[in-house]
């Protein structure tokens, strides 16, 4: 980018309008698409520093474009969605250092950008030399069941519901991911959103965990999802007992556990930890804190795993 001049502008906040923008011209059309796909703010411009680069303009442009595209694909779009450059046009851009003023006080300052032809106003900037502040979520694995290496370089924390059909499909995706990346760690946390049947199933899996058969029971619940849900809707827990018996569990201990309130608080803690982390539906996973919602593809997860493992 070329900055032919810098203007200092004071904008009166109490005037009722900061800018009148009916449309932010052609460049905004792409940003609207990004906003629909990724939820990013319309009007963001990607910044890049060239101060120490002794290269031709063509080389600099290619470096800037490549770096910007990588940043957008990694941080601003949902996994599995890619942006590709269709055309490149050079624009002379003015950087306006604006100060926000209300009566006699200064509220703050920022930069906005305008093209030299005065037709395109670009609000907000993104420093692509840094990871976005909210890119990762601080979410705990708590003391929940996990499989894989305890000190794995990549940890996937999954919030799921045994009664969720998409979660059952997602387990197959995770299974393939595990085969491809055996060094990862997968943590399972309960996020029951399908009523009482979800809670009872979560309790059953926790009870199976007492006898060291959590993952086997977990797999059966997803594989036989329809049959135990129908049974529980009629108040029948026999299917859950049958799965325990098939896995060789002590049935007396399992029944006693399932019919108690032993794991109510544990399941509730998982649920509220999920809400705090921004979980609103299932399945939702966090790969080293990077949130991925819904029925993600194996390819989308693999891309993040390889990025994280390569650090």
Coordinates of C-alpha atoms in Angstrom, one line a residue:
X1 CA 0.0 0.0 0.0
X2 CA 1.1 3.6 -0.6
X3 CA 0.3 6.3 1.9
X4 CA 0.8 9.6 0.0
X5 CA -0.4 11.6 3.0
X6 CA -1.7 11.4 6.5
X7 CA -4.6 13.5 7.6
X8 CA -5.5 14.1 11.3
X9 CA -9.3 14.3 11.6
X10 CA -11.5 15.0 14.6
X11 CA -14.9 13.4 14.4
X12 CA -17.7 14.7 16.7
X13 CA -19.3 11.7 18.3
X14 CA -22.2 13.7 19.7
X15 CA -23.3 14.9 16.3
X16 CA -25.3 11.7 15.8
X17 CA -23.4 10.4 12.8
X18 CA -19.8 9.4 12.4
X19 CA -20.0 8.5 8.7
X20 CA -22.8 8.2 6.2
X21 CA -22.1 5.0 4.3
X22 CA -24.7 3.8 1.9
X23 CA -22.2 1.3 0.4
X24 CA -18.5 1.0 0.8
X25 CA -18.0 0.4 -2.9
X26 CA -16.8 -2.6 -4.8
X27 CA -14.2 -3.9 -2.3
X28 CA -16.9 -4.2 0.3
X29 CA -18.8 -6.8 -1.8
X30 CA -16.1 -9.4 -1.0
X31 CA -16.0 -8.4 2.7
X32 CA -19.8 -8.9 2.8
X33 CA -19.2 -12.5 1.6
X34 CA -16.5 -12.9 4.2
X35 CA -18.9 -11.7 6.9
X36 CA -21.5 -14.1 5.9
X37 CA -19.1 -17.0 5.9
X38 CA -16.9 -16.1 8.8
X39 CA -18.6 -13.5 10.8
X40 CA -15.8 -11.0 10.3
X41 CA -16.4 -7.3 10.5
X42 CA -17.4 -5.7 7.1
X43 CA -14.8 -3.2 6.0
X44 CA -11.7 -4.8 7.5
X45 CA -8.4 -4.1 5.7
X46 CA -5.4 -6.3 6.0
X47 CA -2.2 -4.5 6.8
X48 CA 1.3 -5.6 6.0
X49 CA 4.7 -4.0 6.8
X50 CA 7.3 -3.7 4.1
X51 CA 9.9 -1.4 5.8
X52 CA 12.7 -4.0 5.8
X53 CA 12.0 -5.6 2.5
X54 CA 14.3 -4.8 -0.4
X55 CA 12.4 -6.3 -3.3
X56 CA 10.8 -5.3 -6.5
X57 CA 7.2 -4.1 -6.4
X58 CA 6.1 -7.3 -8.2
X59 CA 7.8 -9.4 -5.6
X60 CA 6.5 -7.3 -2.7
X61 CA 2.9 -7.6 -4.0
X62 CA 3.1 -11.3 -4.4
X63 CA 4.5 -11.7 -0.8
X64 CA 1.8 -9.4 0.6
X65 CA -1.0 -11.2 -1.3
X66 CA 0.2 -14.7 -0.3
X67 CA 0.6 -13.7 3.3
X68 CA -2.8 -12.0 3.4
X69 CA -4.6 -15.0 1.8
X70 CA -3.0 -17.4 4.3
X71 CA -4.1 -15.1 7.1
X72 CA -7.7 -14.9 5.9
X73 CA -7.9 -18.7 5.3
X74 CA -6.5 -19.6 8.6
X75 CA -8.0 -17.0 10.9
X76 CA -11.1 -15.4 9.3
X77 CA -12.9 -18.2 7.6
X78 CA -14.6 -21.4 8.9
X79 CA -12.6 -24.6 8.5
X80 CA -13.2 -26.1 5.0
X81 CA -13.8 -22.7 3.4
X82 CA -11.1 -21.1 1.3
X83 CA -10.6 -17.7 -0.4
X84 CA -8.7 -17.5 -3.7
X85 CA -7.4 -14.4 -5.4
X86 CA -9.3 -13.7 -8.6
X87 CA -7.7 -10.3 -9.4
X88 CA -5.3 -7.8 -8.0
X89 CA -5.5 -4.1 -8.4
X90 CA -3.1 -1.5 -6.9
X91 CA -4.8 1.3 -4.9
X92 CA -3.2 4.4 -3.5
X93 CA -4.5 4.6 0.1
X94 CA -4.5 7.5 2.6
X95 CA -4.3 6.6 6.3
X96 CA -6.4 8.9 8.3
X97 CA -5.5 9.1 12.0
X98 CA -9.0 9.9 13.5
X99 CA -9.7 11.2 16.9
X100 CA -13.1 10.6 18.5
X101 CA -14.2 13.7 20.4
X102 CA -17.3 14.3 22.6
X103 CA -17.7 17.8 24.0
X104 CA -14.4 18.6 25.7
X105 CA -13.1 15.1 26.0
X106 CA -11.2 12.8 23.7
X107 CA -12.7 9.3 23.6
X108 CA -9.9 7.7 21.7
X109 CA -8.2 7.5 18.3
X110 CA -7.8 5.0 15.5
X111 CA -6.9 4.7 11.8
X112 CA -9.3 4.6 8.9
X113 CA -8.3 4.4 5.2
X114 CA -9.5 6.1 2.1
X115 CA -8.5 5.6 -1.5
X116 CA -6.9 8.5 -3.3
X117 CA -9.9 8.8 -5.6
X118 CA -12.0 9.4 -2.6
X119 CA -14.5 6.7 -3.5
X120 CA -13.7 3.9 -1.0
X121 CA -13.7 4.2 2.8
X122 CA -12.2 1.3 4.7
X123 CA -12.9 0.9 8.4
X124 CA -10.9 -1.0 10.9
X125 CA -7.6 -2.7 10.4
X126 CA -6.2 -6.2 11.1
X127 CA -2.5 -6.7 12.0
X128 CA -1.7 -9.9 10.2
X129 CA 1.6 -10.2 11.9
X130 CA -0.2 -11.4 15.0
X131 CA -2.8 -14.1 15.8
X132 CA -6.3 -12.5 16.5
X133 CA -7.0 -12.0 20.2
X134 CA -10.1 -14.1 20.3
X135 CA -8.8 -16.9 18.0
X136 CA -8.4 -19.3 20.9
X137 CA -10.7 -20.1 23.7
X138 CA -9.4 -20.9 27.2
X139 CA -11.3 -24.1 27.8
X140 CA -10.4 -26.8 30.4
X141 CA -10.2 -30.5 29.9
X142 CA -11.2 -30.8 33.5
X143 CA -11.0 -34.4 34.8
X144 CA -13.0 -35.8 31.9
X145 CA -12.2 -39.0 30.1
X146 CA -9.6 -38.8 27.4
X147 CA -7.7 -41.0 25.0
X148 CA -4.3 -40.4 23.4
X149 CA -1.1 -39.0 24.7
X150 CA -1.5 -37.0 27.9
X151 CA 1.2 -34.5 26.8
X152 CA 0.1 -34.4 23.2
X153 CA 1.0 -31.4 21.1
X154 CA -2.6 -31.1 19.9
X155 CA -5.6 -31.6 22.3
X156 CA -9.1 -31.8 21.0
X157 CA -11.8 -31.0 23.6
X158 CA -15.2 -32.2 22.4
X159 CA -18.5 -31.1 23.8
X160 CA -21.1 -33.6 22.7
X161 CA -24.5 -35.1 23.3
X162 CA -25.2 -38.9 23.0
X163 CA -28.7 -38.2 21.7
X164 CA -27.4 -35.8 19.0
X165 CA -27.5 -37.4 15.5
X166 CA -24.8 -35.1 14.1
X167 CA -22.6 -36.0 17.1
X168 CA -23.0 -39.7 16.1
X169 CA -21.8 -38.9 12.6
X170 CA -19.0 -36.7 13.9
X171 CA -17.6 -39.6 16.0
X172 CA -16.8 -41.4 12.7
X173 CA -14.9 -38.3 11.6
X174 CA -12.9 -38.2 14.8
X175 CA -12.2 -41.9 14.5
X176 CA -10.6 -41.4 11.1
X177 CA -8.7 -38.3 12.5
X178 CA -7.3 -40.5 15.3
X179 CA -6.1 -43.1 12.8
X180 CA -4.3 -40.4 10.8
X181 CA -2.9 -38.5 13.8
X182 CA -2.3 -41.1 16.6
X183 CA -0.4 -38.6 18.7
X184 CA -3.3 -36.3 19.4
X185 CA -5.3 -36.2 22.6
X186 CA -9.2 -36.3 22.6
X187 CA -11.2 -35.3 25.6
X188 CA -14.9 -35.9 25.9
X189 CA -17.2 -33.5 27.8
X190 CA -20.9 -33.8 28.2
X191 CA -23.2 -31.1 26.7
X192 CA -26.7 -32.6 27.0
X193 CA -29.2 -30.5 25.1
X194 CA -31.8 -33.1 24.0
X195 CA -33.6 -33.4 27.3
X196 CA -33.6 -36.2 29.9
X197 CA -32.5 -38.9 27.5
X198 CA -29.3 -37.1 27.0
X199 CA -28.6 -36.7 30.7
X200 CA -29.4 -40.4 31.5
X201 CA -27.0 -41.5 28.7
X202 CA -24.3 -39.2 30.0
X203 CA -24.7 -40.7 33.5
X204 CA -24.5 -44.2 32.0
X205 CA -21.2 -43.4 30.3
X206 CA -19.8 -41.9 33.5
X207 CA -20.9 -45.0 35.4
X208 CA -19.1 -47.2 32.8
X209 CA -16.0 -45.1 33.3
X210 CA -15.9 -46.3 36.9
X211 CA -15.2 -49.8 35.6
X212 CA -12.7 -48.5 33.0
X213 CA -15.0 -49.0 30.0
X214 CA -15.9 -45.5 29.2
X215 CA -14.9 -45.4 25.5
X216 CA -16.4 -48.7 24.7
X217 CA -19.7 -47.7 26.3
X218 CA -19.4 -44.2 24.6
X219 CA -19.1 -46.0 21.2
X220 CA -22.1 -48.2 21.8
X221 CA -24.3 -45.2 22.8
X222 CA -23.5 -43.5 19.5
X223 CA -23.8 -46.7 17.4
X224 CA -27.1 -47.8 18.9
X225 CA -28.4 -44.3 19.4
X226 CA -32.0 -44.8 18.0
X227 CA -32.8 -47.9 20.0
X228 CA -31.9 -46.6 23.5
X229 CA -33.4 -43.2 22.9
X230 CA -36.8 -44.9 22.0
X231 CA -36.5 -47.1 25.1
X232 CA -35.8 -44.2 27.4
X233 CA -38.7 -42.2 26.0
X234 CA -40.8 -45.0 27.4
X235 CA -39.0 -45.0 30.7
X236 CA -37.1 -48.2 29.9
X237 CA -33.4 -48.4 30.8
X238 CA -33.0 -52.0 29.8
X239 CA -31.0 -51.2 26.7
X240 CA -28.4 -49.3 28.9
X241 CA -28.2 -52.3 31.2
X242 CA -27.8 -54.6 28.2
X243 CA -24.8 -52.6 26.8
X244 CA -23.2 -52.7 30.3
X245 CA -23.7 -56.5 30.3
X246 CA -22.2 -56.9 26.8
X247 CA -19.1 -55.1 27.9
X248 CA -18.7 -57.3 31.0
X249 CA -19.4 -54.7 33.6
X250 CA -20.6 -55.5 37.1
X251 CA -24.3 -55.0 36.4
X252 CA -25.3 -54.5 40.1
X253 CA -22.7 -51.7 40.5
X254 CA -23.7 -50.1 37.2
X255 CA -27.4 -50.1 38.0
X256 CA -26.8 -48.6 41.4
X257 CA -24.6 -45.9 39.9
X258 CA -27.0 -45.1 37.0
X259 CA -30.0 -44.8 39.4
X260 CA -28.2 -42.4 41.8
X261 CA -27.5 -38.7 41.5
X262 CA -23.8 -39.4 41.7
X263 CA -22.8 -37.7 38.4
X264 CA -25.4 -35.0 38.2
X265 CA -23.1 -32.2 39.3
X266 CA -20.3 -33.5 37.0
X267 CA -22.5 -33.4 34.0
X268 CA -23.9 -30.0 35.0
X269 CA -20.3 -28.7 35.3
X270 CA -19.4 -29.9 31.8
X271 CA -22.5 -28.2 30.5
X272 CA -21.8 -24.8 32.1
X273 CA -18.1 -24.9 31.2
X274 CA -19.3 -25.4 27.6
X275 CA -21.6 -22.4 27.9
X276 CA -18.7 -20.3 29.3
X277 CA -16.5 -21.4 26.4
X278 CA -19.2 -20.3 23.9
X279 CA -20.7 -23.7 23.1
X280 CA -24.2 -23.3 21.8
X281 CA -24.8 -26.6 20.0
X282 CA -23.3 -30.0 19.4
X283 CA -20.9 -31.2 18.3
X284 CA -18.4 -28.4 19.2
X285 CA -14.7 -29.1 19.5
X286 CA -11.7 -27.0 20.5
X287 CA -8.4 -27.9 18.9
X288 CA -5.8 -26.3 21.2
X289 CA -8.5 -23.7 21.9
X290 CA -9.5 -23.2 18.3
X291 CA -13.3 -23.5 18.1
X292 CA -14.9 -25.6 15.4
X293 CA -18.7 -26.0 15.4
X294 CA -21.0 -28.5 13.8
X295 CA -20.3 -31.5 11.7
X296 CA -16.8 -30.6 10.6
X297 CA -15.1 -32.6 7.8
X298 CA -12.0 -34.7 8.3
X299 CA -10.1 -32.3 6.0
X300 CA -11.0 -29.2 8.0
X301 CA -9.8 -30.8 11.2
X302 CA -6.7 -32.2 9.6
X303 CA -5.7 -28.7 8.4
X304 CA -5.8 -27.2 11.9
X305 CA -4.0 -30.2 13.5
X306 CA -1.2 -29.9 11.0
X307 CA -0.9 -26.2 11.6
X308 CA -0.8 -26.7 15.3
X309 CA 1.5 -29.7 15.2
X310 CA 3.9 -27.8 13.0
X311 CA 4.5 -25.0 15.5

